[in-house]
mmCIF file of C-alpha atoms in Angstrom:
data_model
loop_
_atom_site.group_PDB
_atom_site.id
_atom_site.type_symbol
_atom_site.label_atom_id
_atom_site.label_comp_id
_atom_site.label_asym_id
_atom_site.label_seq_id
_atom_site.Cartn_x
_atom_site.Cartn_y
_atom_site.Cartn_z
ATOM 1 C CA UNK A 1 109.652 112.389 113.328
ATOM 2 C CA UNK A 2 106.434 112.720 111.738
ATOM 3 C CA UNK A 3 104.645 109.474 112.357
ATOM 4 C CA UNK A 4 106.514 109.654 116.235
ATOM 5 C CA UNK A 5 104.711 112.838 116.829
ATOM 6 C CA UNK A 6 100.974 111.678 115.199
ATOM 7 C CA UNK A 7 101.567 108.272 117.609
ATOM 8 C CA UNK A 8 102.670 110.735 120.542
ATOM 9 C CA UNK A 9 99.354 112.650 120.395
ATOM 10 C CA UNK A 10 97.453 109.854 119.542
ATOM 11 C CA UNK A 11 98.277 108.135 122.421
ATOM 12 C CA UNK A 12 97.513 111.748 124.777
ATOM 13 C CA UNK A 13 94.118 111.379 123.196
ATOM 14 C CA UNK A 14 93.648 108.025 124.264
ATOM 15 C CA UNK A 15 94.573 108.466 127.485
ATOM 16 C CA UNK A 16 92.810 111.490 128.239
ATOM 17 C CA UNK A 17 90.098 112.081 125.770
ATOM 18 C CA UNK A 18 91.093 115.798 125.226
ATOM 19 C CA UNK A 19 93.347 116.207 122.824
ATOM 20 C CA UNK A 20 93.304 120.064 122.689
ATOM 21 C CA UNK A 21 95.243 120.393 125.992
ATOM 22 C CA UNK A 22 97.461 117.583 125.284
ATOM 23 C CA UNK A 23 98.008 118.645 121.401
ATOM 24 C CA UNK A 24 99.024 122.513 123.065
ATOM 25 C CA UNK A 25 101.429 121.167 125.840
ATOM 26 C CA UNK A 26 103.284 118.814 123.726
ATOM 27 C CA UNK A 27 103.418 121.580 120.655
ATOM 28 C CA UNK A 28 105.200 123.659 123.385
ATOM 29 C CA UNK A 29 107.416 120.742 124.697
ATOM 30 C CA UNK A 30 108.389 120.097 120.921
ATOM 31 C CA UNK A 31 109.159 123.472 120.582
ATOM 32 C CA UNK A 32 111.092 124.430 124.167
ATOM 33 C CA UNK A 33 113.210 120.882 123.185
ATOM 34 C CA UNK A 34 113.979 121.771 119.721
ATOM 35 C CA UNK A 35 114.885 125.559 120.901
ATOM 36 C CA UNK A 36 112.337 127.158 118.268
ATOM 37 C CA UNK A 37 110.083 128.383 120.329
ATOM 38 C CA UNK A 38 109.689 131.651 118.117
ATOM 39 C CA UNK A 39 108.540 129.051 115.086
ATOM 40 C CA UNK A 40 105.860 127.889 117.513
ATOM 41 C CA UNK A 41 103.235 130.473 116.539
ATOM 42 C CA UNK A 42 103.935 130.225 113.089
ATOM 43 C CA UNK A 43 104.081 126.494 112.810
ATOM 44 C CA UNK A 44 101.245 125.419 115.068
ATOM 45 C CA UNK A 45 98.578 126.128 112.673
ATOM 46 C CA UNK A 46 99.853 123.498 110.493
ATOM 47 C CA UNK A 47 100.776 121.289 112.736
ATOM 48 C CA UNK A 48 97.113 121.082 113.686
ATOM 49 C CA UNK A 49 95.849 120.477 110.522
ATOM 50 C CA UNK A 50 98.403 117.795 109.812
ATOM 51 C CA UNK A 51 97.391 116.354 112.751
ATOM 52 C CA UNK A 52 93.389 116.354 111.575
ATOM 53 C CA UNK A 53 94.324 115.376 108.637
ATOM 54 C CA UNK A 54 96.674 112.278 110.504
ATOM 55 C CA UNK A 55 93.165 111.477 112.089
ATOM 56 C CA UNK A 56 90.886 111.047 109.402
ATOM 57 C CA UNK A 57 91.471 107.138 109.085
ATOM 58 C CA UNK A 58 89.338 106.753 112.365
ATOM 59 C CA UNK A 59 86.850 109.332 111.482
ATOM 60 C CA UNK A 60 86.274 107.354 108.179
ATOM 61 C CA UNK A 61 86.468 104.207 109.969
ATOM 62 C CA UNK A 62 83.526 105.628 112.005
ATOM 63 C CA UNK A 63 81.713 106.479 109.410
ATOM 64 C CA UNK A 64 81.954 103.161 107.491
ATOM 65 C CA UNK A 65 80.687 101.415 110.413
ATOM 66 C CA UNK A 66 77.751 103.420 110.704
ATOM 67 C CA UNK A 67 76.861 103.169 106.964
ATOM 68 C CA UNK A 68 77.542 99.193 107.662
ATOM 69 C CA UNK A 69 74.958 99.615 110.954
ATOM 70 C CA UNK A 70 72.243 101.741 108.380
ATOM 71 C CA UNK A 71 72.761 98.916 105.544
ATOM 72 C CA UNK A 72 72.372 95.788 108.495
ATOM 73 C CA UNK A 73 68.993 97.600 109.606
ATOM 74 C CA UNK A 74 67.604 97.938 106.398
ATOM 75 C CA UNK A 75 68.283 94.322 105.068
ATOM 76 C CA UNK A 76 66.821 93.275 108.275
ATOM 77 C CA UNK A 77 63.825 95.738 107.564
ATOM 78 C CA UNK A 78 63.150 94.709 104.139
ATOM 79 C CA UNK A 79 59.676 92.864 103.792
ATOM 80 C CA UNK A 80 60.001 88.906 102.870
ATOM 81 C CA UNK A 81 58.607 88.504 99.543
ATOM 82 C CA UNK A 82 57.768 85.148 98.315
ATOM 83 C CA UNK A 83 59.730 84.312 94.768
#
């Protein structure tokens, strides 16, 4: 259920590139279905930090790459000294 809700959302984010709206209308779709709405305040808070915490991979993959881009510039950078 987990990993088919993180993949749900992901895939709203892709498609839309705002994943607040999406993330709040498919909260309330899970919750209508399930028929806890009542457990939608409560729950919701977590929810969204499970689901920042499901998104860290890219955010780290983001960052590698620009510590990769900062490294390539200053290898390129470095003077040529004669050994």
């Amino acid at each position: 259920m987990r990993s088919d809700f993180a993949g749900e959302n992901a895939r709203l984010v892709r498609l839309s590139g705002d994943r607040s709206v999406h993330l709040d209308d498919h909260l309330d779709n899970l919750a209508a279905s399930s028929g806890r709405v009542g457990e939608r305040a409560i729950g919701e808070r977590g929810e969204r930090e499970r689901l920042v915490r499901a998104s860290m991979p890219f955010a780290s993959q983001a960052n590698a790459t620009a510590v990769a881009i900062v490294v390539a510039v200053a290898v390129i950078r470095r003077p040529m000294v004669p050994v």
